[in-house]
mmCIF file of C-alpha atoms and ligand atoms in Angstrom:
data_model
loop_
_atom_site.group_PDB
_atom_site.id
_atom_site.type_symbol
_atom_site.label_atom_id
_atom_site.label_comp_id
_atom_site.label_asym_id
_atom_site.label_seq_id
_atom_site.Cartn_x
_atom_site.Cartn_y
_atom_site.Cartn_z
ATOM 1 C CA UNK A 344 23.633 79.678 1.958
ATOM 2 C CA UNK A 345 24.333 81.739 -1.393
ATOM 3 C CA UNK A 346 24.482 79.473 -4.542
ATOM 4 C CA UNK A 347 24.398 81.420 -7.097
ATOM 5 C CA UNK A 348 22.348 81.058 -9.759
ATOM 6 C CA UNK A 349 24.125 79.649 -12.447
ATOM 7 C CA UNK A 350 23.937 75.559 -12.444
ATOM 8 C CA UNK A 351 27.069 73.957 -14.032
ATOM 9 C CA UNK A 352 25.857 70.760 -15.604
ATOM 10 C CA UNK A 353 28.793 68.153 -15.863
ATOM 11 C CA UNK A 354 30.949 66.425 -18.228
ATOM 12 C CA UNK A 355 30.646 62.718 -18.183
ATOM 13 C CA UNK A 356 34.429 62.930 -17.566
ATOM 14 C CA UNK A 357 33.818 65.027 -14.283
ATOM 15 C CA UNK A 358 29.991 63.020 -13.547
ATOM 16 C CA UNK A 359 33.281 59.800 -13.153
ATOM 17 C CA UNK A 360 35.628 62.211 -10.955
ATOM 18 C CA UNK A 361 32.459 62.757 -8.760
ATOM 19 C CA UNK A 362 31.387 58.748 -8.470
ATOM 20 C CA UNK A 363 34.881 58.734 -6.837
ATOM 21 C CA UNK A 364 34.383 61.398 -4.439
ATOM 22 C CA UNK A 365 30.643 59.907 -3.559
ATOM 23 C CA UNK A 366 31.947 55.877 -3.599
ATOM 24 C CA UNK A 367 34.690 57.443 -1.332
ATOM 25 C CA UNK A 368 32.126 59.019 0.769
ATOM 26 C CA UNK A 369 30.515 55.570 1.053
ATOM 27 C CA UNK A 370 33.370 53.720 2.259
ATOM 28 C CA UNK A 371 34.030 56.306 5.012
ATOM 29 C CA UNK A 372 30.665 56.075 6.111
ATOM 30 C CA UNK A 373 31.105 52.388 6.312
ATOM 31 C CA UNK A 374 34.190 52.819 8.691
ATOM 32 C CA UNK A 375 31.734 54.957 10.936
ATOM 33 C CA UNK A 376 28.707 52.159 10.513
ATOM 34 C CA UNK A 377 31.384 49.942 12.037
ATOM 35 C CA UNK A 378 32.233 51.358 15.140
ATOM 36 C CA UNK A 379 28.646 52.722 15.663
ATOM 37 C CA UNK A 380 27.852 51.336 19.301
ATOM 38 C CA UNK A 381 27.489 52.255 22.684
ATOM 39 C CA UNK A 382 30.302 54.240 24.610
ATOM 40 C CA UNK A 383 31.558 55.043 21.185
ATOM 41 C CA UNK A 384 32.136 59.391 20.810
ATOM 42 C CA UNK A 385 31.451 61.382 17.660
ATOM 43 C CA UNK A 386 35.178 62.608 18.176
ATOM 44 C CA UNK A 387 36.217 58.964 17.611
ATOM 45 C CA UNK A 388 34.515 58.629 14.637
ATOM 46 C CA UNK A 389 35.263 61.572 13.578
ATOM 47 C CA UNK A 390 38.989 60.473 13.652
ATOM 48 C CA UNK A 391 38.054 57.247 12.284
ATOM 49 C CA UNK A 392 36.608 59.175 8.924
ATOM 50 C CA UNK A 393 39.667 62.234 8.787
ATOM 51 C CA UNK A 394 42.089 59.288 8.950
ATOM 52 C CA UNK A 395 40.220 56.859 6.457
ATOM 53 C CA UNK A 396 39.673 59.807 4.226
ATOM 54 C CA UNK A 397 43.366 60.691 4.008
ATOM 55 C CA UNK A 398 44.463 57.623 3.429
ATOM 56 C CA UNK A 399 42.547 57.566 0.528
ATOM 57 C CA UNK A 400 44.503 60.241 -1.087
ATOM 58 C CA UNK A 401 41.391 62.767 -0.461
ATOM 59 C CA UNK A 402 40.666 66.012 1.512
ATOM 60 C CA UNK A 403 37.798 65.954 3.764
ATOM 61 C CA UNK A 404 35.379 68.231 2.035
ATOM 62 C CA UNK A 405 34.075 69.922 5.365
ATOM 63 C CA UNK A 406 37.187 70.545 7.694
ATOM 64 C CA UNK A 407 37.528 74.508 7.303
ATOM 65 C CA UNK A 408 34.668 74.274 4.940
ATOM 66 C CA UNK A 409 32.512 77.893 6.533
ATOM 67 C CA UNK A 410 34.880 77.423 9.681
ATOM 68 C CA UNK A 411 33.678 74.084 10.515
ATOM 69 C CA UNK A 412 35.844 72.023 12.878
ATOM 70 C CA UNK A 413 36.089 68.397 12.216
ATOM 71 C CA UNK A 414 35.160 65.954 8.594
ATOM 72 C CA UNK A 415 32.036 64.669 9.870
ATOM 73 C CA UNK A 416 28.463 66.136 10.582
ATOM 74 C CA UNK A 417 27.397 63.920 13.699
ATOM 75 C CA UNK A 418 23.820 65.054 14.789
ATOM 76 C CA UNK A 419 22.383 62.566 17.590
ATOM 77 C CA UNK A 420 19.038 62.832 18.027
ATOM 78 C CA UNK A 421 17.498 66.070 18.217
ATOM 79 C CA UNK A 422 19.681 67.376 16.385
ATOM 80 C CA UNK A 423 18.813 67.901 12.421
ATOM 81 C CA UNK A 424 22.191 68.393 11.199
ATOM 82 C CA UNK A 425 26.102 70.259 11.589
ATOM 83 C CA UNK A 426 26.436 68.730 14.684
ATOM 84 C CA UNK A 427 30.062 69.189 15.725
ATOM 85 C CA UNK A 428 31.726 65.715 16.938
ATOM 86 C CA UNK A 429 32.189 65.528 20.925
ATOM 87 C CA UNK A 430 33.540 63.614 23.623
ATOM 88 C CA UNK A 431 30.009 62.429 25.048
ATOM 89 C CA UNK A 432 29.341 58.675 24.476
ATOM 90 C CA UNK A 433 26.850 57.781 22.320
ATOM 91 C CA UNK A 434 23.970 55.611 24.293
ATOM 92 C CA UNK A 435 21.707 52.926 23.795
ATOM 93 C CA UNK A 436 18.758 54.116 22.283
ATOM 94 C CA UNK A 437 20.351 56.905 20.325
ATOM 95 C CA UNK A 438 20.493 57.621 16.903
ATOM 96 C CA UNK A 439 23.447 59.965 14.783
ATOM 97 C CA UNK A 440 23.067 61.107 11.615
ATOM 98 C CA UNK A 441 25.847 61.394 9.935
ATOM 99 C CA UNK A 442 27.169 63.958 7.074
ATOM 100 C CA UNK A 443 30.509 63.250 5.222
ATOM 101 C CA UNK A 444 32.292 65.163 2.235
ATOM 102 C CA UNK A 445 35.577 64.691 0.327
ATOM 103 C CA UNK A 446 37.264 66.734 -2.077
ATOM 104 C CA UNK A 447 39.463 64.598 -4.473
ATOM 105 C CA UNK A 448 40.836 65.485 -8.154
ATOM 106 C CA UNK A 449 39.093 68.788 -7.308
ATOM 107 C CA UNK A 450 35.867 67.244 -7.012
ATOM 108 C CA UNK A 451 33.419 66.981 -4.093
ATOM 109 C CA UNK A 452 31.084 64.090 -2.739
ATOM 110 C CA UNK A 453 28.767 64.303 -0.352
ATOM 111 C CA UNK A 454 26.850 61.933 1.567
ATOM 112 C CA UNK A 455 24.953 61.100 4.586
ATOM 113 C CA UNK A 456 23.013 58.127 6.568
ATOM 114 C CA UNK A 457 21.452 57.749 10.240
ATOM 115 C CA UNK A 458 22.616 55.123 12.254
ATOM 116 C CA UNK A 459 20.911 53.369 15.228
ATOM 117 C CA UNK A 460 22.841 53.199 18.565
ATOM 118 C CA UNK A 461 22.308 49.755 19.829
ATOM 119 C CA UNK A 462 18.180 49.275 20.073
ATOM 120 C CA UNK A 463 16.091 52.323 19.253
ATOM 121 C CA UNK A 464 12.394 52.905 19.605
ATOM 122 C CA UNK A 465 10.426 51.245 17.270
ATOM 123 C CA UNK A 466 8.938 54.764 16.374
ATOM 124 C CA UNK A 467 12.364 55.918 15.993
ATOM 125 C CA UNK A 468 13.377 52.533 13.741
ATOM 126 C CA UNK A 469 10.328 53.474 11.911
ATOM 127 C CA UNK A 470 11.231 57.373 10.959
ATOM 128 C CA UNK A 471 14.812 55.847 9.553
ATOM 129 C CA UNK A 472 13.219 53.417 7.250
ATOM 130 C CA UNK A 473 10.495 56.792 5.949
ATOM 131 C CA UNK A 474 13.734 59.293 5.512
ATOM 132 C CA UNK A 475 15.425 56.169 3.483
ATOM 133 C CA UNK A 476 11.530 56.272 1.524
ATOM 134 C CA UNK A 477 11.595 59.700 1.495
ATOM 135 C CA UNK A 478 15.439 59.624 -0.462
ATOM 136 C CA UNK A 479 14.689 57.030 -2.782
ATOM 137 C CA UNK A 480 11.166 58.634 -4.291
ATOM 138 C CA UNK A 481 12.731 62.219 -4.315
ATOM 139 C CA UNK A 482 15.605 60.279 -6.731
ATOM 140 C CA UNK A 483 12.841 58.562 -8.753
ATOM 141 C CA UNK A 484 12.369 62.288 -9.845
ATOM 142 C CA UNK A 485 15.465 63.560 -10.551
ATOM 143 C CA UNK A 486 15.138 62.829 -14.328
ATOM 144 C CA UNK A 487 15.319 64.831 -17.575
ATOM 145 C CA UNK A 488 11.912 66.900 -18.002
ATOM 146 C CA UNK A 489 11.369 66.977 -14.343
ATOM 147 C CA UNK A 490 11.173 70.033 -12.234
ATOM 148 C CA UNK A 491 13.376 70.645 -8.811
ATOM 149 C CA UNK A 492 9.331 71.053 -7.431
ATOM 150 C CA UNK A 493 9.078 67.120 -8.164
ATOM 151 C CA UNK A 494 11.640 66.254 -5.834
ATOM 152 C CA UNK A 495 10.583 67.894 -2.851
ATOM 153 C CA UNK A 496 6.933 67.139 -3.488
ATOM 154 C CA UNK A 497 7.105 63.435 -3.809
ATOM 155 C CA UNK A 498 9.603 63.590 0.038
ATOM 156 C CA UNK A 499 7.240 65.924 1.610
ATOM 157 C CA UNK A 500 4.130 63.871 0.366
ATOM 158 C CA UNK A 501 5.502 60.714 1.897
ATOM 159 C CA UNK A 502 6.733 62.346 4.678
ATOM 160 C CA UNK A 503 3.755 64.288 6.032
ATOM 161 C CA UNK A 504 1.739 61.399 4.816
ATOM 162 C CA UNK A 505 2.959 59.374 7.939
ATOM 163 C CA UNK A 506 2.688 63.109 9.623
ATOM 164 C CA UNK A 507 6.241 63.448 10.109
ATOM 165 C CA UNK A 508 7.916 67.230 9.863
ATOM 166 C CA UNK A 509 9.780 68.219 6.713
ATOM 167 C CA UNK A 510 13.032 70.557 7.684
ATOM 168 C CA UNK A 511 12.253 73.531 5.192
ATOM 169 C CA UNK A 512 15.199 75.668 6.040
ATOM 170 C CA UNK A 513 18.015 73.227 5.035
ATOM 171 C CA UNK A 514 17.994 72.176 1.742
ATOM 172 C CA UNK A 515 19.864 69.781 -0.889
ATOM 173 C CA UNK A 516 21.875 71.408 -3.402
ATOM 174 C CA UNK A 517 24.008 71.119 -6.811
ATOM 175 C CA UNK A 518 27.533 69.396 -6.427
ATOM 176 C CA UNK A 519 30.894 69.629 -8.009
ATOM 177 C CA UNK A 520 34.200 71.890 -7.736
ATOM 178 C CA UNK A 521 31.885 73.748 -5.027
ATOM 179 C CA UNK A 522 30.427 71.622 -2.210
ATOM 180 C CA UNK A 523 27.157 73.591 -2.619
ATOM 181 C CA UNK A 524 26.493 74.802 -6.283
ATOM 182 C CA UNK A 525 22.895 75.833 -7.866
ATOM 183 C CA UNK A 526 20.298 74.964 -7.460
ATOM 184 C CA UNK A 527 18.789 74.227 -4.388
ATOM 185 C CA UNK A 528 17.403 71.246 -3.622
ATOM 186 C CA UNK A 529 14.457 71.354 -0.736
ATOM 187 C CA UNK A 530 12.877 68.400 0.470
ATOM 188 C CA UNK A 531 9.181 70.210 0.136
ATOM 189 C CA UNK A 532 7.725 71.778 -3.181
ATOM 190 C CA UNK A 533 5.041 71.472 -5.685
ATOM 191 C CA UNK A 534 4.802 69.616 -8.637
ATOM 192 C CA UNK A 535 5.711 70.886 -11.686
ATOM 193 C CA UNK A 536 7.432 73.817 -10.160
ATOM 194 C CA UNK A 537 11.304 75.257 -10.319
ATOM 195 C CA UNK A 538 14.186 74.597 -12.383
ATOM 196 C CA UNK A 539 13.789 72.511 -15.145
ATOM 197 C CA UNK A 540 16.283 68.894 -14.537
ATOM 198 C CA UNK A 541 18.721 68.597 -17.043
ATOM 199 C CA UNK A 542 20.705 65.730 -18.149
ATOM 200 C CA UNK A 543 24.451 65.999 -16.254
ATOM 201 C CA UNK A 544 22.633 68.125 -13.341
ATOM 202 C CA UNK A 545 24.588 66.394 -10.126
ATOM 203 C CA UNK A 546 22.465 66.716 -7.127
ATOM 204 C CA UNK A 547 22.651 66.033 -3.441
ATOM 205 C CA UNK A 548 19.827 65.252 -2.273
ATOM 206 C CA UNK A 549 19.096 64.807 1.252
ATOM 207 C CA UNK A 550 15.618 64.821 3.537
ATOM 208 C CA UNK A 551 15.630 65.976 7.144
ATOM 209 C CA UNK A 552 12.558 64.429 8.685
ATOM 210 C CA UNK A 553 11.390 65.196 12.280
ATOM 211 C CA UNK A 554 9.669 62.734 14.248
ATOM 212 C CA UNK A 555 7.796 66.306 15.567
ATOM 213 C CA UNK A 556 6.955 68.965 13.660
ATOM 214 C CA UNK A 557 9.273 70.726 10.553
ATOM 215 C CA UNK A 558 10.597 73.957 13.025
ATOM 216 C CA UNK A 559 14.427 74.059 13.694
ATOM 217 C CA UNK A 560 16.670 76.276 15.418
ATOM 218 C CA UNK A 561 20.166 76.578 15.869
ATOM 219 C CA UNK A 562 21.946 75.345 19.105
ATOM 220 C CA UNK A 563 24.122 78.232 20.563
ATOM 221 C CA UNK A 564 27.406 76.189 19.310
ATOM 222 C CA UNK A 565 26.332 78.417 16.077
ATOM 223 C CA UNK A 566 26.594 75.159 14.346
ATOM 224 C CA UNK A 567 24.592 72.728 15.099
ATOM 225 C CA UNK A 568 20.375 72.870 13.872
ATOM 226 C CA UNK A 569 17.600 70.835 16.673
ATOM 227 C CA UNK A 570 14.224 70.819 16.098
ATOM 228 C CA UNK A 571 12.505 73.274 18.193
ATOM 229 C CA UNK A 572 10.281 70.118 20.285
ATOM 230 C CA UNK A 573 13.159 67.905 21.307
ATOM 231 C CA UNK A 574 11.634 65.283 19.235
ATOM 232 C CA UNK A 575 14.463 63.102 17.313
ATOM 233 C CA UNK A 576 15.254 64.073 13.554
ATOM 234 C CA UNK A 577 16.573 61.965 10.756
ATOM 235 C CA UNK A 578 18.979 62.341 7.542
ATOM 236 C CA UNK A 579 19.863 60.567 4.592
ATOM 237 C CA UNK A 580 22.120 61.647 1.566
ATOM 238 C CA UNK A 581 22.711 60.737 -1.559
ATOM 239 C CA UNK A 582 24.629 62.330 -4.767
ATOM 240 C CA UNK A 583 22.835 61.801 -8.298
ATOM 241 C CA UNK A 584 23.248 62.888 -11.988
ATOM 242 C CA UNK A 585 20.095 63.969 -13.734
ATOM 243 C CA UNK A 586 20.009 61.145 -16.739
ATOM 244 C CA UNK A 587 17.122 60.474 -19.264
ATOM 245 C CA UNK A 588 14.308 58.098 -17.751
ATOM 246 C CA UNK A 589 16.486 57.242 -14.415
ATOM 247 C CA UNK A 590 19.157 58.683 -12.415
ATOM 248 C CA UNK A 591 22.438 57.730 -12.095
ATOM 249 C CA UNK A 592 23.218 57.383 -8.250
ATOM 250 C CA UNK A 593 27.008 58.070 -7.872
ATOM 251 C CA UNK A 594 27.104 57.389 -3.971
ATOM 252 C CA UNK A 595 26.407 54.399 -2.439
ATOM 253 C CA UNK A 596 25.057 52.785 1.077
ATOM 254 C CA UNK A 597 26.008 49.373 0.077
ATOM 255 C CA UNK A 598 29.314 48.981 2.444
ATOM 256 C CA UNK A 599 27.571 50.623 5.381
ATOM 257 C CA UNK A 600 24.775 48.527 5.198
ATOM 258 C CA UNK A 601 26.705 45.532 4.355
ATOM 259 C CA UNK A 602 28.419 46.107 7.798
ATOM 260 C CA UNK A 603 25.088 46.919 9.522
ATOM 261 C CA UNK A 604 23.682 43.543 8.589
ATOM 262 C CA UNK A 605 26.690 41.849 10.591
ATOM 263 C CA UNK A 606 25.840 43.803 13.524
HETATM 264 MG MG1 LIG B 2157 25.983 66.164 3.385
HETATM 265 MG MG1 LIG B 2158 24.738 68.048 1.222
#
């Protein structure tokens, strides 16, 4: 993935236009969180979203996006992320990541969560709730003065700390007109190192923790990224702008986990 190397710091006009796309994301994800079960497909959710989406007066951001098939990411288990949706039933025990974008008023969002297929391992229960850990300390750095280094350091410190394996060759990224702008986000680093943050930098940020170790490969769909031992992998996703002291999270989790509380 190319970015460029120019990063286009936004507006707080366009930072709004982008809450949309992200709150929009949300709410999709939240139609998914509800039909999350047993026997359920990733095609059927995958419908579920496209319709939800359109009905919302928005695009989804990754139909056609590189070629790519359907609006959702849905990557059970072993699989990291780009899964392509399918007609095999999800099963007890499983968990799916999944990766939704819109485009609206020419703006993307971006944003992804794991769910749990009925009851999962309490290992497996246990790597959600560290990728969730992982998300919310890599925000805690994405302030003004920080570096892009911060933000991977403080998920890969957490992460490894509980010896879990950080996906090096996916990576967050900027977010706006483009669904991937500059700069790259990665979910490992050292502190104090790359791009400065700026104030009106909007981010995706979004760790990919094995249960196994960090390697990945590609499954021969040409899409879709497994880790190399089979073990299960986990992904969360948020959208931020870079503010002074504390950043502004433009997506949100509440609705989906509003709905997974009545489950
Ligand atoms: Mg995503
Ligand atoms: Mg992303």
């Amino acid at each position: 993935m190319s970015l460029g190397r120019r990063v286009r710091t936004k507006t707080d006009e366009e930072v709004e236009i982008i809450r949309l796309s992200s709150l929009l994301v949300g709410r999709t994800l939240a139609q998914v969180a509800a039909r999350v079960k047993p026997g359920v497909t990733t095609l059927d959710l995958d419908a579920v979203a496209e319709e939800f989406i359109r009905d919302h007066g928005a695009e989804p951001g990754f139909k056609g996006y590189g070629g790519f098939p359907n609006s959702l990411c849905t990557s059970v288990n072993e699989a990291v992320v780009h899964g392509i949706p399918n007609d095999t039933p999800l099963q007890n025990g499983d968990i799916v990541s999944v990766d939704c974008g819109v485009l609206m008023n020419g703006f993307y969002g971006d944003s992804a969560y794991t769910f749990e297929v009925g009851e999962v391992a309490p290992e497996v229960r246990s790597l959600l709730d560290a990728t969730k850990k992982c998300l919310d300390l890599a925000i805690e750095q994405a302030v003004v003065g920080k570096r892009i280094g911060d933000i991977g350091f403080a998920c890969q410190q957490h992460a490894e700390s509980l010896g879990y394996g950080v996906v090096r060759e996916l990576v967050g990224h900027g977010l706006g007109r483009d669904l991937h702008e500059a700069p790259e986000v990665p979910n490992y680093g050292r502190r104090g190192n790359g791009p400065k943050l700026v104030d009106g930098m909007v981010l995706a940020i979004e760790p990919m923790i094995n249960l196994g170790t960090r390697e990945v490969g590609q499954a021969e769909d040409g899409w879709t990224i497994v880790t190399r031992d089979g073990a299960v992998s986990a992904h969360f996703e948020h959208d931020v702008v870079v503010r002074q002291g504390k950043a502004d999270v433009l997506s949100s989790f509440k609705d989906i986990e509003e709905i997974l509380k009545t489950k």
